């Protein structure tokens, strides 16, 4: 199996600029609190936050070093 991340027949890069090959997407209770913890514990930088009307985090993105981590609040109503 090839370790190439690009399809030789395509010029499109499957890894968006600024992202690493694998980007974790964490689903947790209290994602906003998790972001604050990662800022204090690991010196994370908050890149963006999209909150739902009820205050839950629909999407968050932080950087730790040269890697990004995505976070979202758990939403049991969505299955």
PDB file of N, CA, C and O in Angstrom:
ATOM      1  N   UNK A   1       0.836  -1.170   0.000  1.00  0.00           N
ATOM      2  CA  UNK A   1       0.000   0.000   0.000  1.00  0.00           C
ATOM      3  C   UNK A   1       0.884   1.239   0.000  1.00  0.00           C
ATOM      4  O   UNK A   1       1.851   1.320   0.735  1.00  0.00           O
ATOM      5  N   UNK A   2       0.546   2.207  -0.800  1.00  0.00           N
ATOM      6  CA  UNK A   2       1.327   3.430  -0.933  1.00  0.00           C
ATOM      7  C   UNK A   2       1.094   4.338   0.270  1.00  0.00           C
ATOM      8  O   UNK A   2       0.015   4.388   0.836  1.00  0.00           O
ATOM      9  N   UNK A   3       2.119   5.088   0.643  1.00  0.00           N
ATOM     10  CA  UNK A   3       1.983   6.064   1.722  1.00  0.00           C
ATOM     11  C   UNK A   3       1.679   7.445   1.167  1.00  0.00           C
ATOM     12  O   UNK A   3       1.622   8.409   1.912  1.00  0.00           O
ATOM     13  N   UNK A   4       1.484   7.550  -0.133  1.00  0.00           N
ATOM     14  CA  UNK A   4       1.166   8.834  -0.753  1.00  0.00           C
ATOM     15  C   UNK A   4      -0.195   9.316  -0.273  1.00  0.00           C
ATOM     16  O   UNK A   4      -1.127   8.539  -0.134  1.00  0.00           O
ATOM     17  N   UNK A   5      -0.331  10.635  -0.039  1.00  0.00           N
ATOM     18  CA  UNK A   5      -1.618  11.194   0.365  1.00  0.00           C
ATOM     19  C   UNK A   5      -2.345  11.819  -0.815  1.00  0.00           C
ATOM     20  O   UNK A   5      -3.463  12.239  -0.680  1.00  0.00           O
ATOM     21  N   UNK A   6      -1.682  11.884  -1.960  1.00  0.00           N
ATOM     22  CA  UNK A   6      -2.304  12.459  -3.140  1.00  0.00           C
ATOM     23  C   UNK A   6      -2.591  11.372  -4.157  1.00  0.00           C
ATOM     24  O   UNK A   6      -1.826  10.433  -4.309  1.00  0.00           O
ATOM     25  N   UNK A   7      -3.688  11.511  -4.848  1.00  0.00           N
ATOM     26  CA  UNK A   7      -4.021  10.627  -5.955  1.00  0.00           C
ATOM     27  C   UNK A   7      -3.220  11.121  -7.151  1.00  0.00           C
ATOM     28  O   UNK A   7      -3.354  12.266  -7.559  1.00  0.00           O
ATOM     29  N   UNK A   8      -2.367  10.270  -7.747  1.00  0.00           N
ATOM     30  CA  UNK A   8      -1.517  10.736  -8.840  1.00  0.00           C
ATOM     31  C   UNK A   8      -2.308  11.249 -10.039  1.00  0.00           C
ATOM     32  O   UNK A   8      -1.817  12.044 -10.815  1.00  0.00           O
ATOM     33  N   UNK A   9      -3.554  10.829 -10.182  1.00  0.00           N
ATOM     34  CA  UNK A   9      -4.351  11.278 -11.324  1.00  0.00           C
ATOM     35  C   UNK A   9      -5.113  12.562 -11.019  1.00  0.00           C
ATOM     36  O   UNK A   9      -5.837  13.060 -11.858  1.00  0.00           O
ATOM     37  N   UNK A  10      -4.957  13.098  -9.818  1.00  0.00           N
ATOM     38  CA  UNK A  10      -5.683  14.297  -9.413  1.00  0.00           C
ATOM     39  C   UNK A  10      -4.711  15.334  -8.885  1.00  0.00           C
ATOM     40  O   UNK A  10      -3.748  15.007  -8.206  1.00  0.00           O
ATOM     41  N   UNK A  11      -4.983  16.599  -9.159  1.00  0.00           N
ATOM     42  CA  UNK A  11      -4.140  17.655  -8.618  1.00  0.00           C
ATOM     43  C   UNK A  11      -4.692  18.180  -7.300  1.00  0.00           C
ATOM     44  O   UNK A  11      -4.085  19.032  -6.676  1.00  0.00           O
ATOM     45  N   UNK A  12      -5.853  17.677  -6.860  1.00  0.00           N
ATOM     46  CA  UNK A  12      -6.447  18.112  -5.602  1.00  0.00           C
ATOM     47  C   UNK A  12      -5.702  17.496  -4.425  1.00  0.00           C
ATOM     48  O   UNK A  12      -5.355  16.323  -4.441  1.00  0.00           O
ATOM     49  N   UNK A  13      -5.462  18.290  -3.413  1.00  0.00           N
ATOM     50  CA  UNK A  13      -4.804  17.822  -2.205  1.00  0.00           C
ATOM     51  C   UNK A  13      -5.878  17.355  -1.222  1.00  0.00           C
ATOM     52  O   UNK A  13      -6.730  18.142  -0.839  1.00  0.00           O
ATOM     53  N   UNK A  14      -5.846  16.084  -0.792  1.00  0.00           N
ATOM     54  CA  UNK A  14      -6.871  15.592   0.126  1.00  0.00           C
ATOM     55  C   UNK A  14      -6.741  16.144   1.542  1.00  0.00           C
ATOM     56  O   UNK A  14      -7.651  16.005   2.343  1.00  0.00           O
ATOM     57  N   UNK A  15      -5.624  16.782   1.861  1.00  0.00           N
ATOM     58  CA  UNK A  15      -5.416  17.366   3.176  1.00  0.00           C
ATOM     59  C   UNK A  15      -5.453  18.884   3.016  1.00  0.00           C
ATOM     60  O   UNK A  15      -4.574  19.464   2.379  1.00  0.00           O
ATOM     61  N   UNK A  16      -6.483  19.558   3.578  1.00  0.00           N
ATOM     62  CA  UNK A  16      -6.579  21.011   3.418  1.00  0.00           C
ATOM     63  C   UNK A  16      -5.356  21.728   3.988  1.00  0.00           C
ATOM     64  O   UNK A  16      -4.739  21.255   4.948  1.00  0.00           O
ATOM     65  N   UNK A  17      -5.023  22.869   3.411  1.00  0.00           N
ATOM     66  CA  UNK A  17      -3.899  23.670   3.896  1.00  0.00           C
ATOM     67  C   UNK A  17      -4.075  23.977   5.373  1.00  0.00           C
ATOM     68  O   UNK A  17      -5.168  24.313   5.814  1.00  0.00           O
ATOM     69  N   UNK A  18      -3.007  23.863   6.115  1.00  0.00           N
ATOM     70  CA  UNK A  18      -3.036  24.137   7.543  1.00  0.00           C
ATOM     71  C   UNK A  18      -3.429  22.949   8.393  1.00  0.00           C
ATOM     72  O   UNK A  18      -3.365  23.015   9.612  1.00  0.00           O
ATOM     73  N   UNK A  19      -3.840  21.862   7.775  1.00  0.00           N
ATOM     74  CA  UNK A  19      -4.254  20.678   8.513  1.00  0.00           C
ATOM     75  C   UNK A  19      -3.164  19.622   8.415  1.00  0.00           C
ATOM     76  O   UNK A  19      -2.385  19.608   7.484  1.00  0.00           O
ATOM     77  N   UNK A  20      -3.137  18.719   9.389  1.00  0.00           N
ATOM     78  CA  UNK A  20      -2.227  17.588   9.370  1.00  0.00           C
ATOM     79  C   UNK A  20      -2.936  16.426   8.674  1.00  0.00           C
ATOM     80  O   UNK A  20      -4.129  16.512   8.360  1.00  0.00           O
ATOM     81  N   UNK A  21      -2.250  15.340   8.457  1.00  0.00           N
ATOM     82  CA  UNK A  21      -2.843  14.192   7.776  1.00  0.00           C
ATOM     83  C   UNK A  21      -4.032  13.644   8.554  1.00  0.00           C
ATOM     84  O   UNK A  21      -5.038  13.264   7.971  1.00  0.00           O
ATOM     85  N   UNK A  22      -3.943  13.607   9.881  1.00  0.00           N
ATOM     86  CA  UNK A  22      -5.051  13.163  10.729  1.00  0.00           C
ATOM     87  C   UNK A  22      -5.390  14.301  11.684  1.00  0.00           C
ATOM     88  O   UNK A  22      -4.511  14.843  12.358  1.00  0.00           O
ATOM     89  N   UNK A  23      -6.672  14.682  11.716  1.00  0.00           N
ATOM     90  CA  UNK A  23      -7.130  15.745  12.601  1.00  0.00           C
ATOM     91  C   UNK A  23      -8.220  15.194  13.507  1.00  0.00           C
ATOM     92  O   UNK A  23      -9.285  14.814  13.026  1.00  0.00           O
ATOM     93  N   UNK A  24      -7.976  15.117  14.822  1.00  0.00           N
ATOM     94  CA  UNK A  24      -8.999  14.585  15.715  1.00  0.00           C
ATOM     95  C   UNK A  24     -10.205  15.510  15.814  1.00  0.00           C
ATOM     96  O   UNK A  24     -10.071  16.738  15.755  1.00  0.00           O
ATOM     97  N   UNK A  25     -11.373  14.914  15.935  1.00  0.00           N
ATOM     98  CA  UNK A  25     -12.632  15.633  16.126  1.00  0.00           C
ATOM     99  C   UNK A  25     -13.266  15.038  17.373  1.00  0.00           C
ATOM    100  O   UNK A  25     -13.793  13.927  17.334  1.00  0.00           O
ATOM    101  N   UNK A  26     -13.207  15.777  18.469  1.00  0.00           N
ATOM    102  CA  UNK A  26     -13.656  15.285  19.762  1.00  0.00           C
ATOM    103  C   UNK A  26     -15.101  15.673  20.029  1.00  0.00           C
ATOM    104  O   UNK A  26     -15.474  16.829  19.866  1.00  0.00           O
ATOM    105  N   UNK A  27     -15.905  14.711  20.439  1.00  0.00           N
ATOM    106  CA  UNK A  27     -17.282  14.941  20.853  1.00  0.00           C
ATOM    107  C   UNK A  27     -17.298  14.774  22.365  1.00  0.00           C
ATOM    108  O   UNK A  27     -16.927  13.717  22.875  1.00  0.00           O
ATOM    109  N   UNK A  28     -17.690  15.821  23.077  1.00  0.00           N
ATOM    110  CA  UNK A  28     -17.630  15.736  24.532  1.00  0.00           C
ATOM    111  C   UNK A  28     -18.735  16.563  25.180  1.00  0.00           C
ATOM    112  O   UNK A  28     -19.308  17.451  24.553  1.00  0.00           O
ATOM    113  N   UNK A  29     -19.011  16.242  26.427  1.00  0.00           N
ATOM    114  CA  UNK A  29     -19.920  17.069  27.220  1.00  0.00           C
ATOM    115  C   UNK A  29     -19.095  18.251  27.725  1.00  0.00           C
ATOM    116  O   UNK A  29     -18.062  18.059  28.352  1.00  0.00           O
ATOM    117  N   UNK A  30     -19.523  19.463  27.408  1.00  0.00           N
ATOM    118  CA  UNK A  30     -18.780  20.637  27.846  1.00  0.00           C
ATOM    119  C   UNK A  30     -17.598  20.968  26.966  1.00  0.00           C
ATOM    120  O   UNK A  30     -16.484  21.161  27.458  1.00  0.00           O
ATOM    121  N   UNK A  31     -17.811  21.045  25.665  1.00  0.00           N
ATOM    122  CA  UNK A  31     -16.715  21.319  24.731  1.00  0.00           C
ATOM    123  C   UNK A  31     -16.077  22.687  24.987  1.00  0.00           C
ATOM    124  O   UNK A  31     -14.863  22.830  24.866  1.00  0.00           O
ATOM    125  N   UNK A  32     -16.883  23.678  25.366  1.00  0.00           N
ATOM    126  CA  UNK A  32     -16.314  25.005  25.649  1.00  0.00           C
ATOM    127  C   UNK A  32     -15.361  24.926  26.840  1.00  0.00           C
ATOM    128  O   UNK A  32     -14.290  25.543  26.834  1.00  0.00           O
ATOM    129  N   UNK A  33     -15.736  24.151  27.861  1.00  0.00           N
ATOM    130  CA  UNK A  33     -14.854  23.963  29.016  1.00  0.00           C
ATOM    131  C   UNK A  33     -13.590  23.215  28.602  1.00  0.00           C
ATOM    132  O   UNK A  33     -12.499  23.502  29.097  1.00  0.00           O
ATOM    133  N   UNK A  34     -13.739  22.254  27.705  1.00  0.00           N
ATOM    134  CA  UNK A  34     -12.579  21.504  27.218  1.00  0.00           C
ATOM    135  C   UNK A  34     -11.605  22.440  26.507  1.00  0.00           C
ATOM    136  O   UNK A  34     -10.386  22.336  26.699  1.00  0.00           O
ATOM    137  N   UNK A  35     -12.125  23.360  25.702  1.00  0.00           N
ATOM    138  CA  UNK A  35     -11.263  24.326  25.010  1.00  0.00           C
ATOM    139  C   UNK A  35     -10.463  25.142  26.025  1.00  0.00           C
ATOM    140  O   UNK A  35      -9.255  25.324  25.882  1.00  0.00           O
ATOM    141  N   UNK A  36     -11.147  25.620  27.055  1.00  0.00           N
ATOM    142  CA  UNK A  36     -10.454  26.416  28.078  1.00  0.00           C
ATOM    143  C   UNK A  36      -9.386  25.579  28.779  1.00  0.00           C
ATOM    144  O   UNK A  36      -8.289  26.077  29.065  1.00  0.00           O
ATOM    145  N   UNK A  37      -9.692  24.308  29.053  1.00  0.00           N
ATOM    146  CA  UNK A  37      -8.705  23.423  29.664  1.00  0.00           C
ATOM    147  C   UNK A  37      -7.490  23.262  28.755  1.00  0.00           C
ATOM    148  O   UNK A  37      -6.346  23.360  29.218  1.00  0.00           O
ATOM    149  N   UNK A  38      -7.706  23.004  27.466  1.00  0.00           N
ATOM    150  CA  UNK A  38      -6.592  22.803  26.531  1.00  0.00           C
ATOM    151  C   UNK A  38      -5.756  24.071  26.382  1.00  0.00           C
ATOM    152  O   UNK A  38      -4.543  24.001  26.186  1.00  0.00           O
ATOM    153  N   UNK A  39      -6.375  25.241  26.500  1.00  0.00           N
ATOM    154  CA  UNK A  39      -5.624  26.495  26.468  1.00  0.00           C
ATOM    155  C   UNK A  39      -4.652  26.557  27.644  1.00  0.00           C
ATOM    156  O   UNK A  39      -3.479  26.903  27.477  1.00  0.00           O
ATOM    157  N   UNK A  40      -5.170  26.232  28.834  1.00  0.00           N
ATOM    158  CA  UNK A  40      -4.338  26.308  30.041  1.00  0.00           C
ATOM    159  C   UNK A  40      -3.309  25.181  30.093  1.00  0.00           C
ATOM    160  O   UNK A  40      -2.152  25.403  30.449  1.00  0.00           O
ATOM    161  N   UNK A  41      -3.730  23.962  29.772  1.00  0.00           N
ATOM    162  CA  UNK A  41      -2.856  22.802  29.928  1.00  0.00           C
ATOM    163  C   UNK A  41      -1.799  22.686  28.843  1.00  0.00           C
ATOM    164  O   UNK A  41      -0.674  22.275  29.106  1.00  0.00           O
ATOM    165  N   UNK A  42      -2.171  23.039  27.594  1.00  0.00           N
ATOM    166  CA  UNK A  42      -1.280  22.806  26.457  1.00  0.00           C
ATOM    167  C   UNK A  42      -0.937  24.062  25.670  1.00  0.00           C
ATOM    168  O   UNK A  42      -0.285  23.980  24.638  1.00  0.00           O
ATOM    169  N   UNK A  43      -1.397  25.230  26.134  1.00  0.00           N
ATOM    170  CA  UNK A  43      -1.131  26.462  25.405  1.00  0.00           C
ATOM    171  C   UNK A  43      -1.862  26.520  24.074  1.00  0.00           C
ATOM    172  O   UNK A  43      -1.391  27.151  23.129  1.00  0.00           O
ATOM    173  N   UNK A  44      -3.019  25.859  23.997  1.00  0.00           N
ATOM    174  CA  UNK A  44      -3.797  25.842  22.756  1.00  0.00           C
ATOM    175  C   UNK A  44      -4.247  27.247  22.377  1.00  0.00           C
ATOM    176  O   UNK A  44      -4.434  28.111  23.229  1.00  0.00           O
ATOM    177  N   UNK A  45      -4.412  27.452  21.089  1.00  0.00           N
ATOM    178  CA  UNK A  45      -4.938  28.695  20.542  1.00  0.00           C
ATOM    179  C   UNK A  45      -6.300  28.397  19.947  1.00  0.00           C
ATOM    180  O   UNK A  45      -6.442  27.458  19.154  1.00  0.00           O
ATOM    181  N   UNK A  46      -7.303  29.170  20.330  1.00  0.00           N
ATOM    182  CA  UNK A  46      -8.638  28.976  19.772  1.00  0.00           C
ATOM    183  C   UNK A  46      -8.707  29.639  18.399  1.00  0.00           C
ATOM    184  O   UNK A  46      -8.432  30.830  18.261  1.00  0.00           O
ATOM    185  N   UNK A  47      -9.068  28.863  17.382  1.00  0.00           N
ATOM    186  CA  UNK A  47      -9.161  29.377  16.018  1.00  0.00           C
ATOM    187  C   UNK A  47     -10.566  29.830  15.660  1.00  0.00           C
ATOM    188  O   UNK A  47     -10.734  30.810  14.948  1.00  0.00           O
ATOM    189  N   UNK A  48     -11.565  29.093  16.115  1.00  0.00           N
ATOM    190  CA  UNK A  48     -12.949  29.484  15.846  1.00  0.00           C
ATOM    191  C   UNK A  48     -13.887  28.732  16.744  1.00  0.00           C
ATOM    192  O   UNK A  48     -13.538  27.699  17.304  1.00  0.00           O
ATOM    193  N   UNK A  49     -15.097  29.301  16.876  1.00  0.00           N
ATOM    194  CA  UNK A  49     -16.137  28.703  17.710  1.00  0.00           C
ATOM    195  C   UNK A  49     -17.491  29.049  17.101  1.00  0.00           C
ATOM    196  O   UNK A  49     -17.729  30.197  16.744  1.00  0.00           O
ATOM    197  N   UNK A  50     -18.347  28.055  16.988  1.00  0.00           N
ATOM    198  CA  UNK A  50     -19.708  28.254  16.478  1.00  0.00           C
ATOM    199  C   UNK A  50     -20.660  27.662  17.502  1.00  0.00           C
ATOM    200  O   UNK A  50     -20.717  26.439  17.671  1.00  0.00           O
ATOM    201  N   UNK A  51     -21.369  28.536  18.210  1.00  0.00           N
ATOM    202  CA  UNK A  51     -22.277  28.093  19.266  1.00  0.00           C
ATOM    203  C   UNK A  51     -23.706  28.023  18.741  1.00  0.00           C
ATOM    204  O   UNK A  51     -24.126  28.838  17.919  1.00  0.00           O
ATOM    205  N   UNK A  52     -24.455  27.044  19.244  1.00  0.00           N
ATOM    206  CA  UNK A  52     -25.881  26.910  18.930  1.00  0.00           C
ATOM    207  C   UNK A  52     -26.651  27.912  19.794  1.00  0.00           C
ATOM    208  O   UNK A  52     -26.119  28.433  20.787  1.00  0.00           O
ATOM    209  N   UNK A  53     -27.907  28.188  19.459  1.00  0.00           N
ATOM    210  CA  UNK A  53     -28.702  29.122  20.267  1.00  0.00           C
ATOM    211  C   UNK A  53     -28.798  28.714  21.746  1.00  0.00           C
ATOM    212  O   UNK A  53     -28.897  29.572  22.618  1.00  0.00           O
ATOM    213  N   UNK A  54     -28.733  27.408  22.026  1.00  0.00           N
ATOM    214  CA  UNK A  54     -28.814  26.955  23.419  1.00  0.00           C
ATOM    215  C   UNK A  54     -27.465  27.016  24.136  1.00  0.00           C
ATOM    216  O   UNK A  54     -27.348  26.630  25.289  1.00  0.00           O
ATOM    217  N   UNK A  55     -26.432  27.497  23.447  1.00  0.00           N
ATOM    218  CA  UNK A  55     -25.115  27.649  24.050  1.00  0.00           C
ATOM    219  C   UNK A  55     -24.170  26.486  23.819  1.00  0.00           C
ATOM    220  O   UNK A  55     -22.980  26.600  24.095  1.00  0.00           O
ATOM    221  N   UNK A  56     -24.706  25.342  23.337  1.00  0.00           N
ATOM    222  CA  UNK A  56     -23.817  24.213  23.056  1.00  0.00           C
ATOM    223  C   UNK A  56     -22.909  24.558  21.885  1.00  0.00           C
ATOM    224  O   UNK A  56     -23.269  25.331  21.006  1.00  0.00           O
ATOM    225  N   UNK A  57     -21.747  23.953  21.884  1.00  0.00           N
ATOM    226  CA  UNK A  57     -20.776  24.194  20.830  1.00  0.00           C
ATOM    227  C   UNK A  57     -21.073  23.271  19.648  1.00  0.00           C
ATOM    228  O   UNK A  57     -21.035  22.054  19.777  1.00  0.00           O
ATOM    229  N   UNK A  58     -21.428  23.875  18.513  1.00  0.00           N
ATOM    230  CA  UNK A  58     -21.696  23.096  17.305  1.00  0.00           C
ATOM    231  C   UNK A  58     -20.401  22.772  16.573  1.00  0.00           C
ATOM    232  O   UNK A  58     -20.302  21.769  15.887  1.00  0.00           O
ATOM    233  N   UNK A  59     -19.413  23.655  16.709  1.00  0.00           N
ATOM    234  CA  UNK A  59     -18.109  23.406  16.105  1.00  0.00           C
ATOM    235  C   UNK A  59     -17.090  24.326  16.758  1.00  0.00           C
ATOM    236  O   UNK A  59     -17.335  25.497  16.952  1.00  0.00           O
ATOM    237  N   UNK A  60     -15.964  23.752  17.106  1.00  0.00           N
ATOM    238  CA  UNK A  60     -14.860  24.523  17.644  1.00  0.00           C
ATOM    239  C   UNK A  60     -13.565  23.992  17.050  1.00  0.00           C
ATOM    240  O   UNK A  60     -13.476  22.824  16.674  1.00  0.00           O
ATOM    241  N   UNK A  61     -12.582  24.858  16.947  1.00  0.00           N
ATOM    242  CA  UNK A  61     -11.299  24.457  16.387  1.00  0.00           C
ATOM    243  C   UNK A  61     -10.198  25.136  17.186  1.00  0.00           C
ATOM    244  O   UNK A  61     -10.221  26.354  17.372  1.00  0.00           O
ATOM    245  N   UNK A  62      -9.249  24.334  17.668  1.00  0.00           N
ATOM    246  CA  UNK A  62      -8.092  24.857  18.378  1.00  0.00           C
ATOM    247  C   UNK A  62      -6.818  24.328  17.726  1.00  0.00           C
ATOM    248  O   UNK A  62      -6.845  23.324  17.014  1.00  0.00           O
ATOM    249  N   UNK A  63      -5.727  25.035  17.964  1.00  0.00           N
ATOM    250  CA  UNK A  63      -4.407  24.580  17.528  1.00  0.00           C
ATOM    251  C   UNK A  63      -3.573  24.297  18.759  1.00  0.00           C
ATOM    252  O   UNK A  63      -3.550  25.085  19.703  1.00  0.00           O
ATOM    253  N   UNK A  64      -2.895  23.161  18.730  1.00  0.00           N
ATOM    254  CA  UNK A  64      -1.910  22.814  19.750  1.00  0.00           C
ATOM    255  C   UNK A  64      -0.634  22.520  18.971  1.00  0.00           C
ATOM    256  O   UNK A  64      -0.573  21.554  18.211  1.00  0.00           O
ATOM    257  N   UNK A  65       0.349  23.384  19.120  1.00  0.00           N
ATOM    258  CA  UNK A  65       1.553  23.259  18.298  1.00  0.00           C
ATOM    259  C   UNK A  65       1.176  23.446  16.833  1.00  0.00           C
ATOM    260  O   UNK A  65       0.488  24.396  16.483  1.00  0.00           O
ATOM    261  N   UNK A  66       1.596  22.506  15.980  1.00  0.00           N
ATOM    262  CA  UNK A  66       1.279  22.629  14.553  1.00  0.00           C
ATOM    263  C   UNK A  66       0.087  21.764  14.161  1.00  0.00           C
ATOM    264  O   UNK A  66      -0.139  21.521  12.980  1.00  0.00           O
ATOM    265  N   UNK A  67      -0.689  21.315  15.145  1.00  0.00           N
ATOM    266  CA  UNK A  67      -1.832  20.446  14.865  1.00  0.00           C
ATOM    267  C   UNK A  67      -3.139  21.105  15.288  1.00  0.00           C
ATOM    268  O   UNK A  67      -3.178  21.860  16.251  1.00  0.00           O
ATOM    269  N   UNK A  68      -4.195  20.798  14.551  1.00  0.00           N
ATOM    270  CA  UNK A  68      -5.522  21.296  14.881  1.00  0.00           C
ATOM    271  C   UNK A  68      -6.336  20.180  15.513  1.00  0.00           C
ATOM    272  O   UNK A  68      -6.149  19.006  15.207  1.00  0.00           O
ATOM    273  N   UNK A  69      -7.235  20.580  16.401  1.00  0.00           N
ATOM    274  CA  UNK A  69      -8.176  19.662  17.034  1.00  0.00           C
ATOM    275  C   UNK A  69      -9.554  20.294  16.913  1.00  0.00           C
ATOM    276  O   UNK A  69      -9.729  21.474  17.219  1.00  0.00           O
ATOM    277  N   UNK A  70     -10.517  19.527  16.432  1.00  0.00           N
ATOM    278  CA  UNK A  70     -11.897  19.985  16.322  1.00  0.00           C
ATOM    279  C   UNK A  70     -12.662  19.470  17.540  1.00  0.00           C
ATOM    280  O   UNK A  70     -12.422  18.355  18.006  1.00  0.00           O
ATOM    281  N   UNK A  71     -13.591  20.284  18.043  1.00  0.00           N
ATOM    282  CA  UNK A  71     -14.401  19.882  19.188  1.00  0.00           C
ATOM    283  C   UNK A  71     -15.861  20.233  18.936  1.00  0.00           C
ATOM    284  O   UNK A  71     -16.170  21.219  18.262  1.00  0.00           O
ATOM    285  N   UNK A  72     -16.744  19.439  19.526  1.00  0.00           N
ATOM    286  CA  UNK A  72     -18.181  19.675  19.440  1.00  0.00           C
ATOM    287  C   UNK A  72     -18.809  19.119  20.708  1.00  0.00           C
ATOM    288  O   UNK A  72     -18.312  18.141  21.280  1.00  0.00           O
ATOM    289  N   UNK A  73     -19.887  19.759  21.166  1.00  0.00           N
ATOM    290  CA  UNK A  73     -20.634  19.215  22.297  1.00  0.00           C
ATOM    291  C   UNK A  73     -21.403  17.992  21.846  1.00  0.00           C
ATOM    292  O   UNK A  73     -21.866  17.925  20.699  1.00  0.00           O
ATOM    293  N   UNK A  74     -21.553  17.042  22.764  1.00  0.00           N
ATOM    294  CA  UNK A  74     -22.412  15.900  22.459  1.00  0.00           C
ATOM    295  C   UNK A  74     -23.846  16.394  22.322  1.00  0.00           C
ATOM    296  O   UNK A  74     -24.251  17.338  22.986  1.00  0.00           O
ATOM    297  N   UNK A  75     -24.578  15.801  21.409  1.00  0.00           N
ATOM    298  CA  UNK A  75     -25.969  16.173  21.170  1.00  0.00           C
ATOM    299  C   UNK A  75     -26.803  14.900  21.060  1.00  0.00           C
ATOM    300  O   UNK A  75     -27.065  14.417  19.951  1.00  0.00           O
ATOM    301  N   UNK A  76     -27.186  14.330  22.208  1.00  0.00           N
ATOM    302  CA  UNK A  76     -27.904  13.057  22.220  1.00  0.00           C
ATOM    303  C   UNK A  76     -29.190  13.086  21.377  1.00  0.00           C
ATOM    304  O   UNK A  76     -29.582  12.061  20.835  1.00  0.00           O
ATOM    305  N   UNK A  77     -29.829  14.248  21.264  1.00  0.00           N
ATOM    306  CA  UNK A  77     -31.057  14.337  20.467  1.00  0.00           C
ATOM    307  C   UNK A  77     -30.814  14.071  18.989  1.00  0.00           C
ATOM    308  O   UNK A  77     -31.740  13.772  18.246  1.00  0.00           O
ATOM    309  N   UNK A  78     -29.569  14.185  18.562  1.00  0.00           N
ATOM    310  CA  UNK A  78     -29.231  13.960  17.159  1.00  0.00           C
ATOM    311  C   UNK A  78     -28.797  12.516  16.911  1.00  0.00           C
ATOM    312  O   UNK A  78     -28.387  12.176  15.799  1.00  0.00           O
ATOM    313  N   UNK A  79     -28.849  11.696  17.926  1.00  0.00           N
ATOM    314  CA  UNK A  79     -28.483  10.288  17.754  1.00  0.00           C
ATOM    315  C   UNK A  79     -27.022  10.049  17.920  1.00  0.00           C
ATOM    316  O   UNK A  79     -26.441   9.108  17.523  1.00  0.00           O
TER     317      UNK A  79
END
